[in-house]
mmCIF file of C-alpha atoms in Angstrom:
data_model
loop_
_atom_site.group_PDB
_atom_site.id
_atom_site.type_symbol
_atom_site.label_atom_id
_atom_site.label_comp_id
_atom_site.label_asym_id
_atom_site.label_seq_id
_atom_site.Cartn_x
_atom_site.Cartn_y
_atom_site.Cartn_z
ATOM 1 C CA MET I 1 79.663 -18.676 -94.429
ATOM 2 C CA LEU I 2 81.334 -17.628 -91.535
ATOM 3 C CA ARG I 3 84.473 -15.421 -91.806
ATOM 4 C CA TYR I 4 87.786 -17.517 -91.124
ATOM 5 C CA ALA I 5 86.102 -20.764 -92.480
ATOM 6 C CA SER I 6 88.021 -20.710 -95.721
ATOM 7 C CA LEU I 7 91.315 -19.324 -95.391
ATOM 8 C CA GLY I 8 92.713 -20.437 -98.629
ATOM 9 C CA ALA I 9 94.279 -16.549 -99.373
ATOM 10 C CA GLU I 10 96.291 -16.915 -96.503
ATOM 11 C CA ARG I 11 100.362 -17.381 -96.364
ATOM 12 C CA PRO I 12 101.266 -19.635 -93.782
ATOM 13 C CA GLY I 13 104.533 -19.381 -94.836
ATOM 14 C CA PRO I 14 107.141 -21.393 -92.569
ATOM 15 C CA TYR I 15 104.877 -21.580 -89.422
ATOM 16 C CA ALA I 16 102.776 -24.124 -89.640
ATOM 17 C CA LYS I 17 103.969 -26.995 -87.796
ATOM 18 C CA SER I 18 104.296 -29.960 -89.761
ATOM 19 C CA VAL I 19 103.248 -28.276 -93.413
ATOM 20 C CA PRO I 20 106.390 -28.006 -95.454
ATOM 21 C CA PRO I 21 107.003 -23.716 -95.666
ATOM 22 C CA LEU I 22 104.397 -22.497 -98.530
ATOM 23 C CA PRO I 23 105.874 -19.863 -101.012
ATOM 24 C CA GLY I 24 102.325 -18.841 -101.570
ATOM 25 C CA THR I 25 99.005 -19.189 -100.220
ATOM 26 C CA VAL I 26 97.019 -22.075 -99.080
ATOM 27 C CA ASP I 27 94.927 -22.417 -101.930
ATOM 28 C CA GLU I 28 97.624 -22.681 -104.317
ATOM 29 C CA TRP I 29 99.305 -25.122 -102.390
ATOM 30 C CA LEU I 30 96.072 -27.314 -102.147
ATOM 31 C CA ALA I 31 95.860 -26.647 -105.787
ATOM 32 C CA GLY I 32 98.890 -28.867 -106.320
ATOM 33 C CA GLY I 33 97.206 -32.292 -104.671
ATOM 34 C CA PRO I 34 99.468 -32.207 -101.682
ATOM 35 C CA ARG I 35 99.338 -35.754 -99.866
ATOM 36 C CA LEU I 36 100.022 -37.013 -96.632
ATOM 37 C CA SER I 37 103.522 -38.004 -97.464
ATOM 38 C CA ASP I 38 104.179 -34.307 -98.391
ATOM 39 C CA LEU I 39 103.559 -33.547 -94.497
ATOM 40 C CA ALA I 40 106.126 -33.645 -91.905
ATOM 41 C CA THR I 41 106.260 -35.680 -88.368
ATOM 42 C CA PRO I 42 104.650 -35.221 -85.803
ATOM 43 C CA VAL I 43 101.264 -34.239 -87.374
ATOM 44 C CA LEU I 44 97.785 -33.908 -86.237
ATOM 45 C CA THR I 45 95.521 -34.795 -89.340
ATOM 46 C CA LEU I 46 91.722 -34.529 -89.276
ATOM 47 C CA ASP I 47 89.668 -36.821 -91.670
ATOM 48 C CA ARG I 48 87.093 -35.398 -93.587
ATOM 49 C CA ALA I 49 84.574 -38.142 -93.853
ATOM 50 C CA ALA I 50 84.423 -38.795 -90.192
ATOM 51 C CA LEU I 51 83.933 -35.135 -89.654
ATOM 52 C CA HIS I 52 80.865 -35.043 -91.994
ATOM 53 C CA ALA I 53 79.917 -38.301 -90.726
ATOM 54 C CA ASN I 54 79.731 -36.923 -87.320
ATOM 55 C CA ALA I 55 78.219 -33.663 -88.042
ATOM 56 C CA GLU I 56 75.845 -35.560 -90.041
ATOM 57 C CA ARG I 57 74.770 -38.165 -86.812
ATOM 58 C CA MET I 58 74.565 -35.645 -84.072
ATOM 59 C CA ALA I 59 72.534 -32.992 -86.018
ATOM 60 C CA GLY I 60 69.972 -36.425 -86.867
ATOM 61 C CA TRP I 61 70.010 -37.157 -83.236
ATOM 62 C CA CYS I 62 69.222 -33.988 -81.679
ATOM 63 C CA ALA I 63 66.167 -33.514 -84.472
ATOM 64 C CA ALA I 64 64.763 -36.890 -83.056
ATOM 65 C CA HIS I 65 65.166 -36.236 -79.633
ATOM 66 C CA GLY I 66 63.560 -32.323 -79.614
ATOM 67 C CA VAL I 67 66.694 -30.674 -78.915
ATOM 68 C CA ASP I 68 68.226 -27.910 -80.206
ATOM 69 C CA LEU I 69 72.516 -28.264 -80.238
ATOM 70 C CA ALA I 70 75.177 -25.056 -79.831
ATOM 71 C CA PRO I 71 78.269 -26.713 -80.231
ATOM 72 C CA HIS I 72 81.029 -26.416 -77.439
ATOM 73 C CA GLY I 73 83.584 -24.374 -79.930
ATOM 74 C CA LYS I 74 86.552 -24.039 -77.657
ATOM 75 C CA THR I 75 86.771 -27.793 -78.123
ATOM 76 C CA THR I 76 88.203 -26.660 -81.661
ATOM 77 C CA MET I 77 88.662 -23.017 -81.771
ATOM 78 C CA ALA I 78 88.430 -23.297 -85.554
ATOM 79 C CA PRO I 79 85.681 -21.400 -87.491
ATOM 80 C CA ALA I 80 86.046 -23.365 -90.167
ATOM 81 C CA LEU I 81 84.349 -26.252 -88.011
ATOM 82 C CA TRP I 82 81.878 -24.062 -86.513
ATOM 83 C CA ASP I 83 80.947 -23.539 -90.142
ATOM 84 C CA LEU I 84 80.252 -26.999 -90.674
ATOM 85 C CA GLN I 85 78.585 -27.421 -87.563
ATOM 86 C CA LEU I 86 76.005 -24.580 -88.374
ATOM 87 C CA ARG I 87 75.738 -25.681 -91.695
ATOM 88 C CA HIS I 88 74.142 -28.870 -90.272
ATOM 89 C CA GLY I 89 71.508 -27.401 -88.223
ATOM 90 C CA ALA I 90 73.419 -25.834 -84.736
ATOM 91 C CA TRP I 91 71.384 -23.458 -83.661
ATOM 92 C CA GLY I 92 74.424 -21.239 -81.932
ATOM 93 C CA ILE I 93 77.917 -21.619 -80.927
ATOM 94 C CA THR I 94 79.444 -21.909 -77.179
ATOM 95 C CA VAL I 95 82.288 -20.302 -75.982
ATOM 96 C CA ALA I 96 83.731 -20.354 -72.151
ATOM 97 C CA THR I 97 85.413 -17.128 -72.498
ATOM 98 C CA PRO I 98 84.934 -13.261 -73.435
ATOM 99 C CA TRP I 99 87.951 -13.835 -75.864
ATOM 100 C CA GLN I 100 86.651 -16.653 -77.029
ATOM 101 C CA ALA I 101 83.122 -15.099 -77.780
ATOM 102 C CA ARG I 102 85.027 -12.225 -79.695
ATOM 103 C CA ILE I 103 86.573 -14.555 -82.137
ATOM 104 C CA ALA I 104 82.692 -15.924 -82.397
ATOM 105 C CA ILE I 105 81.214 -12.747 -82.983
ATOM 106 C CA ASP I 106 84.192 -11.567 -85.216
ATOM 107 C CA ALA I 107 83.688 -14.716 -87.272
ATOM 108 C CA GLY I 108 80.125 -13.723 -87.777
ATOM 109 C CA VAL I 109 78.572 -16.386 -85.573
ATOM 110 C CA ARG I 110 74.817 -14.904 -84.606
ATOM 111 C CA ARG I 111 73.971 -17.017 -81.408
ATOM 112 C CA VAL I 112 76.738 -17.174 -79.129
ATOM 113 C CA LEU I 113 76.475 -18.770 -75.611
ATOM 114 C CA LEU I 114 79.258 -17.752 -73.128
ATOM 115 C CA ALA I 115 78.803 -20.748 -70.886
ATOM 116 C CA ASN I 116 80.520 -18.873 -68.218
ATOM 117 C CA ALA I 117 80.090 -15.791 -65.755
ATOM 118 C CA LEU I 118 81.061 -12.695 -67.739
ATOM 119 C CA VAL I 119 82.328 -10.504 -65.015
ATOM 120 C CA ASP I 120 85.308 -8.994 -66.646
ATOM 121 C CA PRO I 121 84.618 -5.184 -67.239
ATOM 122 C CA ALA I 122 86.325 -5.241 -70.434
ATOM 123 C CA GLY I 123 84.499 -8.520 -71.750
ATOM 124 C CA VAL I 124 81.030 -7.008 -70.295
ATOM 125 C CA ARG I 125 81.470 -3.827 -72.268
ATOM 126 C CA ALA I 126 83.015 -5.592 -75.877
ATOM 127 C CA VAL I 127 79.773 -7.613 -75.520
ATOM 128 C CA ALA I 128 77.436 -4.911 -74.429
ATOM 129 C CA ALA I 129 78.839 -2.836 -77.387
ATOM 130 C CA ALA I 130 78.856 -5.621 -80.269
ATOM 131 C CA ARG I 131 74.997 -6.163 -79.462
ATOM 132 C CA ASP I 132 74.346 -2.561 -79.559
ATOM 133 C CA ALA I 133 75.812 -2.613 -83.130
ATOM 134 C CA ASP I 134 74.126 -5.496 -84.461
ATOM 135 C CA PRO I 135 70.510 -6.273 -83.551
ATOM 136 C CA ASP I 136 70.648 -9.547 -84.865
ATOM 137 C CA LEU I 137 73.278 -10.616 -82.731
ATOM 138 C CA GLU I 138 72.668 -12.566 -79.765
ATOM 139 C CA VAL I 139 74.748 -13.264 -77.181
ATOM 140 C CA LEU I 140 73.815 -14.902 -73.502
ATOM 141 C CA SER I 141 75.959 -15.451 -70.768
ATOM 142 C CA TRP I 142 75.847 -17.565 -67.130
ATOM 143 C CA VAL I 143 75.093 -15.568 -63.781
ATOM 144 C CA ASP I 144 75.447 -17.715 -60.686
ATOM 145 C CA SER I 145 75.802 -15.215 -57.655
ATOM 146 C CA VAL I 146 74.270 -12.037 -56.937
ATOM 147 C CA ASP I 147 77.785 -10.711 -56.492
ATOM 148 C CA ALA I 148 77.929 -11.675 -60.204
ATOM 149 C CA VAL I 149 74.833 -9.883 -61.231
ATOM 150 C CA ALA I 150 76.159 -7.042 -59.425
ATOM 151 C CA ALA I 151 79.403 -6.608 -61.252
ATOM 152 C CA MET I 152 77.714 -7.167 -64.625
ATOM 153 C CA THR I 153 75.443 -4.635 -64.242
ATOM 154 C CA THR I 154 78.164 -1.926 -63.131
ATOM 155 C CA ALA I 155 80.349 -2.863 -66.367
ATOM 156 C CA ALA I 156 77.753 -2.695 -68.526
ATOM 157 C CA GLY I 157 76.631 0.548 -67.951
ATOM 158 C CA SER I 158 73.401 1.369 -69.959
ATOM 159 C CA PRO I 159 73.292 -0.748 -72.957
ATOM 160 C CA ALA I 160 70.979 0.189 -75.583
ATOM 161 C CA ARG I 161 69.769 -3.554 -75.293
ATOM 162 C CA PRO I 162 69.731 -5.114 -71.631
ATOM 163 C CA LEU I 163 72.530 -8.380 -71.578
ATOM 164 C CA ALA I 164 70.742 -11.680 -71.684
ATOM 165 C CA VAL I 165 71.694 -14.154 -69.150
ATOM 166 C CA VAL I 166 70.805 -17.276 -68.011
ATOM 167 C CA VAL I 167 70.872 -18.512 -64.188
ATOM 168 C CA GLU I 168 73.404 -21.394 -63.570
ATOM 169 C CA LEU I 169 72.995 -24.014 -61.090
ATOM 170 C CA GLY I 170 75.445 -25.980 -59.751
ATOM 171 C CA ALA I 171 75.919 -28.937 -57.055
ATOM 172 C CA PRO I 172 77.908 -29.339 -53.927
ATOM 173 C CA GLY I 173 81.258 -30.706 -55.387
ATOM 174 C CA GLY I 174 80.538 -28.977 -58.715
ATOM 175 C CA ARG I 175 82.332 -26.319 -60.551
ATOM 176 C CA THR I 176 80.657 -23.017 -60.909
ATOM 177 C CA GLY I 177 76.874 -22.383 -60.442
ATOM 178 C CA ALA I 178 74.597 -21.749 -57.560
ATOM 179 C CA ARG I 179 74.385 -24.514 -55.168
ATOM 180 C CA THR I 180 70.848 -24.910 -54.372
ATOM 181 C CA LEU I 181 67.446 -23.964 -55.856
ATOM 182 C CA ALA I 182 66.859 -21.326 -53.217
ATOM 183 C CA GLY I 183 70.039 -19.727 -54.186
ATOM 184 C CA ALA I 184 69.484 -19.672 -57.823
ATOM 185 C CA GLU I 185 66.130 -17.963 -57.156
ATOM 186 C CA ARG I 186 67.693 -15.435 -55.507
ATOM 187 C CA VAL I 187 70.331 -14.796 -58.084
ATOM 188 C CA ALA I 188 67.326 -14.595 -60.645
ATOM 189 C CA SER I 189 65.678 -12.173 -58.851
ATOM 190 C CA ALA I 190 68.898 -9.962 -58.987
ATOM 191 C CA VAL I 191 68.943 -10.139 -62.364
ATOM 192 C CA VAL I 192 64.996 -9.425 -62.770
ATOM 193 C CA ALA I 193 65.921 -6.050 -61.020
ATOM 194 C CA SER I 194 69.092 -5.161 -62.865
ATOM 195 C CA PRO I 195 68.458 -2.359 -65.521
ATOM 196 C CA ALA I 196 71.191 -3.697 -67.514
ATOM 197 C CA LEU I 197 70.358 -7.438 -67.488
ATOM 198 C CA ALA I 198 67.607 -9.564 -68.911
ATOM 199 C CA LEU I 199 66.484 -13.299 -67.341
ATOM 200 C CA ALA I 200 66.831 -15.265 -70.290
ATOM 201 C CA GLY I 201 66.983 -19.160 -68.724
ATOM 202 C CA VAL I 202 68.690 -21.919 -67.072
ATOM 203 C CA GLY I 203 71.961 -23.602 -67.319
ATOM 204 C CA GLY I 204 74.562 -25.651 -66.097
ATOM 205 C CA TYR I 205 77.090 -28.768 -66.519
ATOM 206 C CA GLU I 206 76.567 -31.964 -65.503
ATOM 207 C CA GLY I 207 79.945 -33.036 -66.962
ATOM 208 C CA ALA I 208 81.495 -31.454 -63.482
ATOM 209 C CA LEU I 209 79.414 -34.292 -61.213
ATOM 210 C CA ALA I 210 80.509 -37.612 -63.123
ATOM 211 C CA HIS I 211 83.202 -38.970 -65.020
ATOM 212 C CA ASP I 212 81.909 -42.658 -66.160
ATOM 213 C CA PRO I 213 78.903 -44.026 -67.418
ATOM 214 C CA SER I 214 78.586 -46.164 -64.237
ATOM 215 C CA GLU I 215 74.656 -46.514 -62.791
ATOM 216 C CA ALA I 216 76.088 -44.288 -59.591
ATOM 217 C CA SER I 217 77.083 -41.506 -61.919
ATOM 218 C CA LEU I 218 74.117 -41.332 -64.267
ATOM 219 C CA ALA I 219 71.858 -41.170 -61.063
ATOM 220 C CA THR I 220 73.757 -38.274 -60.199
ATOM 221 C CA VAL I 221 73.516 -36.743 -63.376
ATOM 222 C CA ARG I 222 69.625 -37.665 -63.643
ATOM 223 C CA ALA I 223 68.917 -35.795 -59.873
ATOM 224 C CA TYR I 224 70.892 -32.713 -60.953
ATOM 225 C CA LEU I 225 68.991 -32.201 -64.302
ATOM 226 C CA ASP I 226 65.556 -33.064 -62.506
ATOM 227 C CA ASP I 227 66.953 -30.091 -60.065
ATOM 228 C CA LEU I 228 67.583 -27.801 -63.248
ATOM 229 C CA ALA I 229 64.047 -28.742 -64.837
ATOM 230 C CA GLU I 230 62.729 -27.718 -61.443
ATOM 231 C CA LEU I 231 64.549 -24.483 -61.434
ATOM 232 C CA HIS I 232 63.088 -23.497 -64.986
ATOM 233 C CA ARG I 233 59.517 -24.160 -63.825
ATOM 234 C CA ARG I 234 60.396 -22.042 -60.701
ATOM 235 C CA LEU I 235 61.815 -18.952 -62.909
ATOM 236 C CA ALA I 236 58.911 -19.017 -65.838
ATOM 237 C CA PRO I 237 57.273 -16.245 -64.530
ATOM 238 C CA SER I 238 60.226 -13.896 -64.075
ATOM 239 C CA TYR I 239 61.524 -14.459 -67.726
ATOM 240 C CA GLY I 240 62.177 -11.055 -69.441
ATOM 241 C CA THR I 241 63.204 -12.195 -73.049
ATOM 242 C CA ASP I 242 61.032 -13.310 -76.150
ATOM 243 C CA GLU I 243 62.846 -16.973 -76.207
ATOM 244 C CA VAL I 244 63.910 -18.679 -72.941
ATOM 245 C CA VAL I 245 66.677 -21.093 -73.307
ATOM 246 C CA VAL I 246 67.298 -24.169 -71.137
ATOM 247 C CA THR I 247 70.924 -25.637 -71.476
ATOM 248 C CA ALA I 248 73.338 -28.572 -70.423
ATOM 249 C CA GLY I 249 75.272 -31.062 -71.648
ATOM 250 C CA GLY I 250 78.484 -31.741 -72.616
ATOM 251 C CA SER I 251 79.245 -34.797 -75.085
ATOM 252 C CA ALA I 252 79.142 -37.381 -72.477
ATOM 253 C CA TYR I 253 75.662 -37.158 -70.817
ATOM 254 C CA PHE I 254 73.549 -35.482 -73.758
ATOM 255 C CA ASP I 255 71.360 -38.535 -73.975
ATOM 256 C CA GLN I 256 70.793 -37.881 -70.056
ATOM 257 C CA VAL I 257 69.720 -34.359 -70.854
ATOM 258 C CA ALA I 258 67.712 -35.004 -73.721
ATOM 259 C CA ALA I 259 65.647 -37.635 -71.427
ATOM 260 C CA ALA I 260 65.254 -35.013 -68.730
ATOM 261 C CA LEU I 261 64.613 -31.703 -70.435
ATOM 262 C CA ALA I 262 63.366 -32.061 -73.986
ATOM 263 C CA GLY I 263 60.162 -31.825 -72.501
ATOM 264 C CA LEU I 264 60.256 -28.661 -71.388
ATOM 265 C CA ALA I 265 60.734 -27.265 -74.824
ATOM 266 C CA ASP I 266 57.397 -25.189 -76.522
ATOM 267 C CA ALA I 267 56.630 -22.211 -78.295
ATOM 268 C CA ARG I 268 58.829 -19.938 -76.203
ATOM 269 C CA THR I 269 61.887 -22.365 -74.472
ATOM 270 C CA ARG I 270 64.729 -23.793 -76.475
ATOM 271 C CA VAL I 271 66.295 -26.901 -74.892
ATOM 272 C CA VAL I 272 70.062 -26.567 -76.070
ATOM 273 C CA LEU I 273 73.035 -28.935 -75.753
ATOM 274 C CA ARG I 274 76.171 -27.625 -76.046
ATOM 275 C CA SER I 275 78.080 -31.200 -77.111
ATOM 276 C CA GLY I 276 81.213 -30.035 -78.542
ATOM 277 C CA ALA I 277 83.649 -33.243 -78.267
ATOM 278 C CA TYR I 278 81.505 -35.189 -80.782
ATOM 279 C CA LEU I 279 82.577 -33.675 -84.082
ATOM 280 C CA VAL I 280 85.910 -35.002 -83.916
ATOM 281 C CA HIS I 281 85.371 -37.385 -81.145
ATOM 282 C CA ASP I 282 88.516 -39.715 -80.227
ATOM 283 C CA ASP I 283 90.176 -42.746 -79.528
ATOM 284 C CA GLY I 284 89.740 -42.513 -75.590
ATOM 285 C CA PHE I 285 87.455 -41.229 -72.911
ATOM 286 C CA TYR I 286 84.888 -40.177 -75.254
ATOM 287 C CA ARG I 287 85.186 -43.392 -77.125
ATOM 288 C CA GLY I 288 84.234 -45.083 -73.725
ATOM 289 C CA ILE I 289 81.893 -42.500 -72.319
ATOM 290 C CA SER I 290 79.839 -41.248 -75.458
ATOM 291 C CA PRO I 291 76.318 -42.159 -75.118
ATOM 292 C CA LEU I 292 76.227 -43.454 -78.494
ATOM 293 C CA ALA I 293 78.898 -45.904 -77.619
ATOM 294 C CA ARG I 294 77.058 -47.447 -74.583
ATOM 295 C CA ASP I 295 73.948 -47.862 -76.605
ATOM 296 C CA ASP I 296 74.675 -51.139 -78.380
ATOM 297 C CA GLU I 297 72.012 -50.423 -80.979
ATOM 298 C CA GLN I 298 73.421 -46.710 -81.871
ATOM 299 C CA ARG I 299 75.608 -46.088 -84.456
ATOM 300 C CA PRO I 300 78.477 -44.661 -82.777
ATOM 301 C CA PHE I 301 80.470 -41.389 -83.582
ATOM 302 C CA ARG I 302 84.512 -42.125 -85.399
ATOM 303 C CA SER I 303 87.385 -40.542 -84.407
ATOM 304 C CA ALA I 304 88.347 -37.862 -86.947
ATOM 305 C CA MET I 305 91.931 -36.962 -85.550
ATOM 306 C CA HIS I 306 95.154 -38.612 -85.309
ATOM 307 C CA VAL I 307 98.674 -37.658 -84.698
ATOM 308 C CA THR I 308 101.185 -39.809 -87.061
ATOM 309 C CA ALA I 309 104.908 -39.381 -85.015
ATOM 310 C CA ARG I 310 108.262 -40.814 -86.522
ATOM 311 C CA VAL I 311 110.663 -43.354 -84.515
ATOM 312 C CA VAL I 312 113.704 -41.179 -83.614
ATOM 313 C CA SER I 313 115.325 -43.640 -81.311
ATOM 314 C CA THR I 314 115.597 -47.097 -80.265
ATOM 315 C CA PRO I 315 117.883 -47.015 -77.402
ATOM 316 C CA GLU I 316 116.994 -50.343 -75.771
ATOM 317 C CA PRO I 317 114.834 -53.284 -76.643
ATOM 318 C CA GLY I 318 111.746 -52.930 -76.452
ATOM 319 C CA LEU I 319 111.514 -49.162 -76.442
ATOM 320 C CA ALA I 320 111.134 -46.850 -78.877
ATOM 321 C CA LEU I 321 111.078 -42.907 -78.690
ATOM 322 C CA LEU I 322 108.559 -41.084 -81.250
ATOM 323 C CA ASP I 323 108.802 -37.222 -81.973
ATOM 324 C CA ALA I 324 105.654 -36.609 -80.731
ATOM 325 C CA GLY I 325 105.326 -35.537 -76.710
ATOM 326 C CA LYS I 326 102.868 -32.773 -74.985
ATOM 327 C CA ARG I 327 103.715 -30.255 -77.031
ATOM 328 C CA ASP I 328 101.852 -32.541 -79.766
ATOM 329 C CA VAL I 329 99.445 -34.692 -78.236
ATOM 330 C CA PRO I 330 96.733 -34.628 -75.659
ATOM 331 C CA PHE I 331 97.581 -36.645 -72.251
ATOM 332 C CA ASP I 332 95.008 -35.379 -69.392
ATOM 333 C CA GLU I 333 92.452 -37.805 -70.316
ATOM 334 C CA GLY I 334 94.951 -41.082 -70.997
ATOM 335 C CA LEU I 335 97.919 -41.131 -73.238
ATOM 336 C CA PRO I 336 97.968 -41.611 -76.590
ATOM 337 C CA GLU I 337 97.396 -45.178 -78.157
ATOM 338 C CA PRO I 338 99.601 -46.788 -80.934
ATOM 339 C CA GLN I 339 97.487 -48.217 -83.750
ATOM 340 C CA ARG I 340 99.408 -48.730 -87.006
ATOM 341 C CA ILE I 341 102.978 -48.574 -88.462
ATOM 342 C CA ALA I 342 104.413 -47.798 -91.651
ATOM 343 C CA ASP I 343 107.728 -47.040 -92.988
ATOM 344 C CA ASP I 344 107.343 -43.358 -94.000
ATOM 345 C CA LEU I 345 104.130 -41.212 -94.273
ATOM 346 C CA GLY I 346 101.817 -42.274 -97.440
ATOM 347 C CA ALA I 347 103.180 -45.858 -97.401
ATOM 348 C CA PRO I 348 101.062 -48.799 -96.458
ATOM 349 C CA SER I 349 100.609 -49.658 -93.012
ATOM 350 C CA ARG I 350 99.762 -52.459 -90.691
ATOM 351 C CA PRO I 351 98.497 -53.003 -86.940
ATOM 352 C CA LEU I 352 101.003 -52.135 -84.178
ATOM 353 C CA THR I 353 100.315 -53.561 -80.594
ATOM 354 C CA GLY I 354 102.361 -51.315 -77.949
ATOM 355 C CA THR I 355 101.369 -48.974 -75.366
ATOM 356 C CA VAL I 356 102.753 -45.489 -74.908
ATOM 357 C CA THR I 357 103.798 -44.982 -71.042
ATOM 358 C CA ALA I 358 104.625 -41.364 -70.983
ATOM 359 C CA VAL I 359 105.097 -38.512 -72.749
ATOM 360 C CA ASN I 360 107.999 -35.782 -72.343
ATOM 361 C CA ASP I 361 107.834 -32.422 -73.995
ATOM 362 C CA GLN I 362 108.700 -33.578 -77.684
ATOM 363 C CA HIS I 363 108.745 -37.577 -76.905
ATOM 364 C CA ALA I 364 106.750 -40.372 -76.574
ATOM 365 C CA PHE I 365 108.093 -43.296 -74.796
ATOM 366 C CA LEU I 366 106.253 -46.533 -77.031
ATOM 367 C CA ARG I 367 106.564 -50.009 -75.259
ATOM 368 C CA THR I 368 106.325 -52.821 -78.158
ATOM 369 C CA GLU I 369 107.499 -56.431 -78.580
ATOM 370 C CA GLU I 370 107.119 -55.724 -82.230
ATOM 371 C CA PRO I 371 110.479 -54.703 -84.371
ATOM 372 C CA VAL I 372 110.534 -51.112 -84.852
ATOM 373 C CA ARG I 373 112.962 -49.002 -86.783
ATOM 374 C CA ILE I 374 114.592 -45.744 -87.085
ATOM 375 C CA GLY I 375 112.434 -43.739 -89.495
ATOM 376 C CA GLN I 376 109.080 -45.542 -89.071
ATOM 377 C CA VAL I 377 106.191 -43.767 -88.417
ATOM 378 C CA VAL I 378 103.222 -44.854 -86.258
ATOM 379 C CA ARG I 379 99.538 -43.574 -86.332
ATOM 380 C CA LEU I 380 98.237 -42.823 -82.621
ATOM 381 C CA GLY I 381 94.981 -42.538 -81.344
ATOM 382 C CA LEU I 382 94.147 -39.842 -79.049
ATOM 383 C CA SER I 383 91.865 -39.010 -75.926
ATOM 384 C CA HIS I 384 90.289 -35.515 -75.631
ATOM 385 C CA PRO I 385 90.159 -33.126 -78.818
ATOM 386 C CA CYS I 386 89.938 -30.199 -76.163
ATOM 387 C CA THR I 387 93.426 -30.538 -75.478
ATOM 388 C CA ALA I 388 94.561 -31.557 -79.135
ATOM 389 C CA PHE I 389 93.301 -28.973 -81.145
ATOM 390 C CA ASP I 390 95.347 -26.163 -78.745
ATOM 391 C CA LYS I 391 98.906 -27.674 -79.520
ATOM 392 C CA TRP I 392 98.156 -26.895 -83.647
ATOM 393 C CA ARG I 393 97.293 -23.496 -85.294
ATOM 394 C CA TRP I 394 97.029 -25.282 -88.922
ATOM 395 C CA ILE I 395 95.838 -28.710 -89.140
ATOM 396 C CA PRO I 396 95.402 -30.632 -92.397
ATOM 397 C CA VAL I 397 92.126 -32.339 -93.277
ATOM 398 C CA LEU I 398 92.443 -35.902 -95.374
ATOM 399 C CA ASP I 399 90.156 -37.397 -98.031
ATOM 400 C CA GLY I 400 90.201 -40.731 -98.814
ATOM 401 C CA THR I 401 91.025 -44.095 -97.920
ATOM 402 C CA ASP I 402 94.214 -44.713 -99.857
ATOM 403 C CA PRO I 403 97.728 -44.697 -97.790
ATOM 404 C CA ASP I 404 98.450 -41.809 -99.027
ATOM 405 C CA PRO I 405 95.461 -39.914 -99.064
ATOM 406 C CA GLN I 406 95.092 -36.285 -100.402
ATOM 407 C CA VAL I 407 95.284 -32.978 -98.257
ATOM 408 C CA VAL I 408 92.090 -31.291 -99.262
ATOM 409 C CA GLU I 409 91.919 -28.527 -96.647
ATOM 410 C CA LEU I 410 94.008 -26.921 -93.892
ATOM 411 C CA VAL I 411 91.890 -25.718 -90.782
ATOM 412 C CA ARG I 412 92.904 -22.766 -88.858
ATOM 413 C CA THR I 413 92.580 -22.714 -84.947
ATOM 414 C CA PHE I 414 92.357 -19.281 -83.084
ATOM 415 C CA PHE I 415 93.721 -20.333 -79.586
#
């Protein structure tokens, strides 16, 4: 089990938003059988059954398609959930920043894929020191320019083991990454010449090139992945590590990644997806774009996260203000959707028709023609888990289908 995966001895005290002030430890509180009705609004909750079902579903999908998985840990920054993913067969954990890598290493993750350039000198030195101290620790980062190779080489000094890097291929109009195959080959040549680095594979992110499941977007993704496969073939004679990684794949197009790249896997080469949102999924962006939602024959993921907010004002007909706003819910990939309403937390609920039209710092504007009273609570479906988890430090996990399910765990995030 990862360090921080079980924090039962922690004492959150009065500082866990939406959880009542705890006079003792998390374990002591959980032993009393707390329920949803013991919490305060607004509250982000996770559904235990959905989390485990999603983890199992993705693990089975990867096994069936011949790819490995290093889920993106920045989605949740929760070692308890990383531990769940690793127990379901994940090859490693992906992170986006040196600080996130430090959290993963400290938590005990043995394979960390830093899907970004590692050029901050303090970050380079920290990774080099961690690897020198632990021969079983593997950390792979990205480079996309000769200048990045030079910066890493200077900062790394003379590590006991060369730092493993993959060459990132991008595309015009995308995010990071060498813009051409020829440019990526020049980066690889610089890595091979560096005394501090070892060329360990190729990688990239197709999700920066498309944002919907249209045929035009899928064609763009496929063309990019074909280029990534070609780059791997060109660099194969230059790899300097025992194991080679070819990595791509967020949560929107991982089917395209597997179709294009899985055939590259062999005794030395792993094809690694980095999908992270699948575990929690959502009721918005990923619900609409996930490969398992696009294919009618697939069993889709289930949203494991919801925020429940309370009606605090009904200032005019058809408008209710809820006590959840930008500090509580994601809004960058779509506003929350009202799903159900109840007289209080833990009370029986019914479907609610309406629309959240805006969010302020601490309020959501609910437009509905249905009768809504002050004090009632509304369950909201959310879009984009990456910007939901960063707003919460302790997240209750609920178990059961009862209107007032039991809180069985508190998941801590490390943002």
